[in-house]
XYZ file of C-alpha atoms in Angstrom:
529
model
C 25.143 4.546 -10.436
C 26.032 1.779 -8.085
C 23.783 2.020 -5.167
C 21.401 0.677 -2.706
C 23.836 -0.963 -0.464
C 22.339 -4.297 0.136
C 19.130 -2.699 0.585
C 16.331 -3.021 0.308
C 15.286 -2.808 -0.870
C 14.885 -3.279 -0.582
C 13.641 -5.271 -0.483
C 12.056 -6.948 1.600
C 11.449 -10.216 2.200
C 9.792 -12.300 4.119
C 8.361 -14.133 6.555
C 5.193 -12.767 7.549
C 2.022 -10.949 6.923
C 1.341 -7.364 5.897
C -1.414 -7.005 8.451
C -1.177 -4.253 11.018
C -2.597 -6.074 13.934
C -0.449 -8.784 15.405
C -1.797 -12.267 15.359
C -2.545 -13.969 18.656
C 0.799 -14.654 20.316
C 1.438 -18.232 21.352
C 2.566 -18.348 24.987
C 5.448 -20.723 25.665
C 4.985 -23.269 28.462
C 6.885 -22.806 31.695
C 10.382 -24.319 31.621
C 10.879 -25.736 35.104
C 14.295 -27.156 34.209
C 15.817 -23.721 34.790
C 16.898 -23.467 38.423
C 19.432 -21.548 40.506
C 22.141 -24.162 39.949
C 22.175 -23.802 36.130
C 21.373 -20.101 35.720
C 23.452 -16.995 35.187
C 21.373 -15.344 37.902
C 20.294 -16.642 41.286
C 17.313 -14.304 41.286
C 13.805 -15.667 40.659
C 10.310 -14.389 41.397
C 6.813 -15.834 41.593
C 4.395 -15.975 38.664
C 1.682 -14.301 40.728
C 3.899 -11.227 41.026
C 4.029 -11.020 37.240
C 0.240 -11.238 36.963
C -0.155 -8.498 39.564
C 2.257 -6.266 37.625
C 0.485 -6.793 34.316
C -2.900 -6.065 35.856
C -1.605 -2.633 36.838
C -0.200 -1.814 33.383
C -2.049 -0.831 30.203
C -1.079 -3.769 27.998
C -2.679 -5.187 24.883
C -3.189 -8.930 24.584
C -0.125 -9.409 22.407
C 2.208 -7.606 24.805
C 0.761 -9.452 27.803
C 1.316 -12.770 26.038
C 4.892 -11.838 25.073
C 5.838 -10.973 28.633
C 4.165 -14.054 30.099
C 5.767 -16.313 27.486
C 9.210 -14.780 28.021
C 9.206 -15.445 31.766
C 7.623 -18.879 31.367
C 10.519 -19.852 29.113
C 13.031 -18.873 31.824
C 11.023 -20.181 34.816
C 10.619 -16.628 36.153
C 14.315 -15.982 36.447
C 15.329 -12.310 36.428
C 16.607 -11.092 33.049
C 17.919 -7.641 33.891
C 19.465 -8.226 37.323
C 22.082 -10.543 38.749
C 23.408 -10.931 42.277
C 25.448 -7.723 41.987
C 22.580 -5.513 40.877
C 21.419 -4.124 37.551
C 23.124 -6.122 34.778
C 25.059 -4.690 31.838
C 22.339 -5.544 29.322
C 19.929 -3.247 31.161
C 22.259 -0.297 30.772
C 22.796 -1.177 27.104
C 19.062 -1.409 26.419
C 18.262 1.855 28.206
C 20.836 3.655 26.081
C 19.520 2.068 22.865
C 15.978 3.021 23.802
C 17.002 6.591 24.607
C 18.850 6.943 21.303
C 15.877 5.571 19.366
C 13.465 7.989 21.055
C 15.804 10.827 20.096
C 16.513 10.001 16.449
C 13.074 8.532 15.607
C 11.311 11.293 17.531
C 9.050 8.610 18.951
C 8.021 9.171 22.559
C 5.556 6.258 22.544
C 8.206 3.902 23.945
C 9.310 6.298 26.701
C 8.698 5.549 30.364
C 9.443 8.236 32.936
C 10.566 5.789 35.610
C 13.047 4.125 33.248
C 14.186 7.539 32.077
C 14.956 8.443 35.672
C 16.810 5.152 36.084
C 18.992 5.926 33.066
C 19.691 9.416 34.397
C 20.558 7.943 37.780
C 22.934 5.406 36.256
C 24.647 8.086 34.223
C 25.184 10.371 37.224
C 26.809 7.806 39.509
C 30.445 6.720 39.759
C 31.278 3.586 37.775
C 31.499 1.434 40.894
C 27.889 2.230 41.743
C 26.559 2.373 38.196
C 24.424 -0.772 38.376
C 23.075 -0.610 41.922
C 19.291 -0.499 42.439
C 17.587 -0.720 45.848
C 16.281 -4.240 46.511
C 12.728 -3.068 47.127
C 12.599 -1.586 43.602
C 14.239 -4.514 41.845
C 11.202 -6.516 40.704
C 9.337 -3.431 39.532
C 12.270 -2.356 37.390
C 12.775 -5.919 36.130
C 9.249 -6.195 34.779
C 9.158 -2.624 33.524
C 12.375 -3.188 31.569
C 10.905 -6.266 29.896
C 7.635 -4.518 29.072
C 9.402 -1.570 27.491
C 11.927 -3.707 25.686
C 9.051 -5.339 23.821
C 7.344 -1.987 23.228
C 10.617 -0.607 21.891
C 11.548 -3.665 19.820
C 8.214 -3.816 17.994
C 8.519 -0.168 16.918
C 12.279 -0.057 16.297
C 12.780 -3.446 14.634
C 9.449 -4.327 12.986
C 7.815 -0.961 12.416
C 4.671 0.705 13.654
C 1.819 -1.814 13.716
C -0.646 1.054 13.404
C 0.579 1.724 9.865
C -1.430 -0.250 7.312
C 1.299 -1.254 4.855
C -1.110 -2.409 2.159
C -3.183 0.726 2.581
C 0.043 2.626 1.944
C 0.691 0.675 -1.257
C 3.238 -1.800 0.147
C 2.509 -5.458 -0.683
C 5.848 -6.997 0.277
C 5.253 -9.170 3.374
C 6.279 -7.316 6.504
C 9.066 -8.770 8.592
C 8.208 -10.692 11.739
C 10.752 -11.329 14.459
C 10.912 -13.592 17.473
C 11.432 -10.701 19.867
C 11.846 -13.037 22.837
C 14.785 -14.604 21.003
C 16.184 -11.121 20.339
C 15.888 -10.329 24.045
C 17.459 -13.652 25.018
C 20.357 -12.896 22.686
C 20.885 -9.481 24.245
C 20.824 -10.979 27.718
C 23.220 -13.765 26.755
C 25.688 -11.279 25.289
C 25.110 -8.875 28.177
C 24.223 -6.228 25.634
C 27.857 -5.944 24.572
C 27.219 -5.968 20.831
C 24.034 -3.868 20.938
C 22.734 -6.035 18.096
C 19.786 -4.619 16.192
C 17.914 -6.903 13.735
C 17.517 -4.272 11.027
C 18.684 -3.981 7.437
C 22.143 -2.474 6.971
C 20.612 0.279 4.869
C 18.582 1.320 7.917
C 21.710 2.098 9.922
C 23.239 3.955 6.985
C 20.169 6.182 6.802
C 20.255 6.663 10.566
C 23.783 8.055 10.280
C 22.605 10.499 7.606
C 19.577 11.442 9.699
C 21.819 12.498 12.572
C 23.764 14.730 10.164
C 20.538 16.404 9.068
C 19.506 16.960 12.675
C 22.836 18.734 13.206
C 22.217 20.905 10.128
C 18.712 21.704 11.383
C 20.097 22.694 14.768
C 22.694 24.948 13.151
C 19.877 26.949 11.563
C 21.612 27.900 8.311
C 19.137 26.366 5.834
C 17.798 29.623 4.403
C 15.934 29.830 1.110
C 18.126 30.614 -1.908
C 16.887 33.204 -4.394
C 18.131 33.634 -7.960
C 17.866 36.816 -10.014
C 18.108 34.917 -13.315
C 16.762 31.540 -14.561
C 20.132 29.799 -14.962
C 23.688 30.336 -13.746
C 26.541 28.799 -15.729
C 30.285 28.390 -15.059
C 32.194 31.659 -15.061
C 29.242 33.775 -13.951
C 28.915 35.541 -10.605
C 26.097 36.494 -8.273
C 24.931 36.421 -4.670
C 22.956 33.253 -5.418
C 26.257 31.543 -6.293
C 27.589 32.327 -2.833
C 24.435 30.916 -1.229
C 24.583 27.747 -3.345
C 28.189 27.211 -2.238
C 27.150 27.505 1.395
C 24.298 25.033 0.886
C 26.446 22.470 -0.958
C 29.048 22.712 1.778
C 26.359 21.813 4.317
C 25.179 18.840 2.245
C 28.739 17.589 1.765
C 28.827 18.095 -1.998
C 31.377 20.921 -1.814
C 34.385 20.355 0.408
C 36.095 23.710 -0.107
C 35.496 26.674 2.187
C 35.303 29.109 -0.741
C 32.503 31.622 -0.176
C 33.094 33.820 -3.217
C 30.328 34.645 -5.684
C 32.176 33.112 -8.676
C 30.852 29.972 -10.385
C 34.209 28.165 -10.573
C 35.231 24.625 -11.602
C 35.000 23.320 -8.029
C 31.371 24.414 -7.892
C 30.661 22.752 -11.259
C 31.872 19.422 -9.830
C 29.847 19.950 -6.651
C 26.682 20.776 -8.615
C 27.073 17.659 -10.767
C 27.585 15.540 -7.659
C 24.422 16.974 -6.111
C 22.490 16.423 -9.354
C 23.629 12.799 -9.438
C 22.444 12.211 -5.867
C 19.042 13.703 -6.630
C 18.488 12.004 -9.993
C 18.725 15.256 -11.956
C 20.336 15.864 -15.335
C 24.050 16.278 -14.644
C 24.668 19.424 -16.679
C 26.581 21.338 -13.995
C 24.280 24.364 -14.306
C 22.298 26.017 -11.530
C 18.710 26.145 -12.769
C 15.157 25.786 -11.539
C 15.287 22.008 -10.931
C 18.446 22.270 -8.862
C 17.073 25.254 -6.958
C 13.860 23.365 -6.204
C 15.819 20.570 -4.507
C 18.190 22.940 -2.702
C 15.263 24.890 -1.270
C 13.289 21.973 0.136
C 12.990 22.666 3.892
C 15.417 20.726 6.075
C 12.434 19.405 8.050
C 11.042 17.888 4.832
C 14.304 16.022 4.222
C 14.322 14.768 7.811
C 10.797 13.428 7.413
C 11.769 11.812 4.119
C 14.576 9.974 5.910
C 12.255 8.905 8.745
C 9.654 7.598 6.272
C 12.187 5.469 4.422
C 13.657 4.182 7.685
C 10.166 3.066 8.678
C 9.872 1.140 5.404
C 13.230 -0.479 6.100
C 11.923 -1.744 9.446
C 9.392 -3.734 7.436
C 12.004 -5.588 5.398
C 14.331 -8.398 6.353
C 17.782 -7.753 7.758
C 19.003 -10.573 5.519
C 18.532 -10.794 1.763
C 19.061 -13.732 -0.601
C 22.500 -14.166 -2.143
C 21.152 -13.529 -5.654
C 18.203 -11.276 -6.416
C 16.858 -8.510 -8.617
C 15.690 -5.237 -7.131
C 13.731 -2.487 -8.838
C 13.563 0.777 -6.921
C 10.628 2.568 -8.509
C 11.531 6.210 -7.647
C 15.108 5.615 -8.851
C 13.933 4.169 -12.198
C 16.692 1.598 -11.782
C 17.052 -2.183 -11.609
C 19.854 -3.609 -9.452
C 21.293 -7.074 -10.003
C 22.803 -8.673 -6.892
C 24.930 -11.793 -7.078
C 26.541 -13.506 -4.069
C 25.347 -10.624 -1.916
C 27.153 -7.969 -3.974
C 25.853 -5.440 -6.461
C 26.818 -6.797 -9.887
C 25.336 -4.272 -12.305
C 22.418 -1.900 -12.829
C 20.235 -0.733 -15.684
C 17.758 2.059 -16.322
C 14.099 1.082 -16.355
C 10.765 2.664 -17.195
C 8.065 2.185 -14.538
C 4.332 2.807 -14.375
C 2.992 6.283 -14.970
C 1.259 8.093 -12.121
C -2.108 6.883 -13.439
C -0.800 3.291 -13.654
C 1.361 2.769 -10.570
C 3.802 -0.124 -10.597
C 2.870 -2.245 -7.572
C 5.305 -2.703 -4.672
C 5.632 -6.454 -4.142
C 7.956 -9.452 -4.463
C 8.013 -12.581 -6.602
C 10.251 -15.257 -8.087
C 11.531 -15.034 -11.650
C 10.643 -18.304 -13.405
C 10.428 -17.777 -17.163
C 12.173 -16.031 -20.021
C 9.865 -15.619 -23.024
C 11.501 -14.901 -26.368
C 9.595 -13.187 -29.213
C 6.500 -12.810 -27.011
C 2.945 -12.095 -27.960
C 1.481 -9.154 -26.092
C -1.894 -10.051 -24.637
C -3.518 -6.655 -24.436
C -5.106 -5.938 -21.015
C -8.894 -5.431 -21.012
C -8.526 -1.820 -19.855
C -6.349 -0.967 -22.867
C -8.737 -2.800 -25.221
C -11.614 -0.749 -23.843
C -9.901 2.637 -23.605
C -7.507 2.571 -26.564
C -8.043 -0.263 -29.039
C -11.840 -0.218 -29.434
C -11.890 3.551 -30.056
C -9.029 3.005 -32.533
C -10.984 0.334 -34.421
C -14.000 2.648 -34.638
C -11.835 5.353 -36.170
C -9.941 2.994 -38.471
C -11.127 -0.518 -39.466
C -7.493 -1.437 -40.282
C -6.270 -0.423 -36.811
C -5.417 -3.983 -35.685
C -3.520 -4.856 -38.862
C -1.527 -1.629 -38.721
C -0.548 -2.394 -35.110
C 0.353 -6.016 -36.001
C -2.490 -7.160 -33.728
C -5.112 -9.882 -34.030
C -8.189 -11.166 -32.270
C -7.513 -14.199 -30.087
C -10.881 -15.474 -28.955
C -12.520 -12.520 -27.260
C -9.175 -10.873 -26.594
C -6.623 -8.947 -28.605
C -2.955 -9.784 -28.870
C -0.019 -8.234 -30.681
C 2.112 -10.561 -32.782
C 5.842 -11.057 -32.092
C 8.250 -8.694 -33.791
C 10.371 -5.575 -33.306
C 7.271 -3.358 -33.092
C 5.683 -5.453 -30.337
C 4.991 -3.388 -27.221
C 6.926 -5.957 -25.159
C 9.876 -5.845 -27.524
C 11.747 -9.068 -28.247
C 11.754 -10.692 -24.794
C 9.870 -10.627 -21.505
C 10.631 -12.004 -18.049
C 7.894 -13.511 -15.906
C 7.665 -13.800 -12.141
C 4.022 -14.932 -11.803
C 1.898 -12.603 -9.665
C -1.683 -11.459 -9.281
C -0.835 -7.944 -10.512
C 0.118 -9.043 -14.056
C 3.415 -7.169 -13.762
C 6.595 -8.361 -15.444
C 9.871 -7.108 -16.933
C 10.169 -6.676 -20.688
C 11.946 -5.154 -23.659
C 10.402 -2.209 -25.511
C 10.624 -0.610 -28.955
C 10.518 2.842 -27.288
C 14.219 3.121 -26.460
C 14.389 6.920 -26.288
C 12.569 7.068 -22.944
C 15.551 5.534 -21.129
C 17.412 8.803 -21.624
C 14.841 10.752 -19.608
C 15.464 11.571 -15.944
C 11.789 10.933 -15.111
C 10.895 7.511 -16.503
C 7.337 6.893 -15.276
C 5.633 6.159 -18.608
C 4.358 2.562 -18.680
C 0.982 0.989 -17.894
C 2.537 -0.615 -14.790
C 5.015 -3.181 -16.134
C 8.747 -2.509 -16.053
C 10.623 -1.855 -19.288
C 14.318 -2.760 -19.413
C 17.009 -0.747 -21.168
C 19.217 -3.849 -21.582
C 16.872 -6.823 -22.060
C 19.382 -9.046 -23.880
C 21.881 -8.594 -21.061
C 19.177 -9.636 -18.591
C 18.370 -12.752 -20.636
C 22.044 -13.677 -20.793
C 22.383 -13.170 -17.042
C 19.357 -15.282 -16.112
C 20.469 -18.088 -18.462
C 24.190 -17.811 -17.638
C 24.287 -21.225 -15.964
C 22.576 -22.993 -18.863
C 25.244 -23.888 -21.430
C 22.627 -24.508 -24.116
C 21.801 -20.791 -24.195
C 24.719 -18.914 -25.724
C 24.601 -15.186 -26.455
C 24.136 -15.940 -30.158
C 21.294 -18.364 -29.497
C 19.584 -15.839 -27.226
C 19.861 -13.178 -29.925
C 18.434 -15.552 -32.528
C 15.507 -16.506 -30.282
C 14.691 -12.861 -29.638
C 14.484 -12.177 -33.369
C 12.855 -15.456 -34.444
C 9.312 -14.103 -34.629
C 8.170 -17.278 -32.864
C 7.224 -17.201 -29.197
C 9.302 -19.524 -27.000
C 9.091 -20.054 -23.222
C 12.241 -21.027 -21.297
C 11.906 -22.174 -17.677
C 14.794 -21.114 -15.463
C 16.631 -23.954 -13.741
C 16.593 -21.908 -10.547
C 14.157 -19.148 -9.716
C 15.505 -15.703 -8.844
C 13.841 -13.491 -6.192
C 12.537 -10.185 -7.518
C 11.725 -7.226 -5.285
C 9.828 -4.197 -6.540
C 10.501 -1.562 -3.876
C 9.792 2.098 -3.238
C 12.542 4.098 -1.540
C 12.907 7.840 -1.991
C 16.012 8.024 0.208
C 18.912 5.581 0.437
C 22.686 5.406 0.741
C 24.466 4.001 -2.298
C 27.442 1.667 -2.374
C 29.560 4.754 -3.069
C 28.501 6.146 0.318
C 26.365 8.924 -1.156
C 22.949 9.779 0.263
C 20.364 9.786 -2.535
C 16.957 11.454 -2.637
C 14.215 11.045 -5.242
C 10.785 12.516 -5.872
C 7.755 10.815 -4.336
C 6.337 10.024 -7.772
C 3.297 8.040 -6.568
C 2.568 10.018 -3.394
C 3.340 7.080 -1.083
C 5.590 9.247 1.105
C 2.854 11.839 1.422
C 0.370 9.222 2.624
C 2.850 7.840 5.156
C 3.685 11.323 6.411
C 0.006 11.955 7.143
C 0.013 8.834 9.344
C 3.421 9.248 10.969
C 3.503 12.969 11.723
C 0.746 14.906 13.403
C 2.130 18.392 12.843
């Protein structure tokens, strides 16, 4: 399934630290070159007025520094007003803020005075839309800047009170120059309403609004079945209810409300099963019913959780990269910014979570040894040796110093090739002799590393620009029985992400189970009721 529109995934990239608390903000020096003659606005104020304002507000050190730095950089020129009154960018920001508060259900960035200003603007004729009494101008100016920064931190970077690493996320969280974002909005007069977020974020926001509408409609009743499975051609009241539900979710376009399981419903059921990562058998059974009956509020929270994760990742991704979305059990190969192909993967079991992080692919290793991790030696191999003195020989293993390794060959746990992106978690991509697991819908079976369903294709892709490595030579190296390291001429970014809701390149909204409980932990932090 082609999905994860330039996501993610995710993905995530970048610049900064995963810490919750912002580092000390460096205040920019005052730019005295900005004067009335070279400014878009003739309005300026005194620095002492800013200090008086900030003394009266409840501001943390970072926010105080941001505001002070912003006005220093413009020599205390007004940002939200010009000679005619309240500027267009103020109206644009107030609308963006209001929309965010509504869809994110986040009242922490609300200010009653600014809310009244927005209401006042909206109730006046167009010719008076931007007029504010002169005596109130400076107060509104500074309040708008304060709440822009409050809003931008939450809406564009994510909640700083959420400990990303504590929630299992080790991809560096995005950091933005929010003063530059504000300057850009002011320069464009808010016309483009630019938001520095990943495209996937806005796609999920669109879906979130649809789910709010469904919630408001109040037709998300629990579906009950009087038999374990319904198949095409059968009838029943549950069939009618399923049709109504799939019409709400957009899987069934027809308005048919009969109780007959017809061909249109078969197609709709398969489409729903595809979006939810279920076996696409077209039958209505317990797994389908479980997903259909999840409360609408649970789906809304799932969307909000994944949108929060997307605030942590960069709006821009590299041209070429690999993305593994753990809950989707899928690897996505992006080339020149476009999804090229995908493959099924096996990820870590619940007891051996695959870590969420990023790295750079550097090596292809043909016919690899498997250096057995100490935990597996302790918990599996040593007990095996006690039971059977020939255990190592039967597993094609040998002692290597004080460690155990498995020799190259088709029975090697890493298969015939592995792909290394050096990291402290000892996680990598690799082949496997256990091919049957790729046919399962739930593919969380490994000790943490990621098994590939098409390892030779991956090797050919990574070495595609090296003419010395033909498909035949790659195949021979995989089956040589002799370990060989190949260093890539150019490293490839790898992102191991965790998204349980996303919109695919086909436009479909996808949901997956929270296999590691990361959503549950985030929900406990994000929602208080």
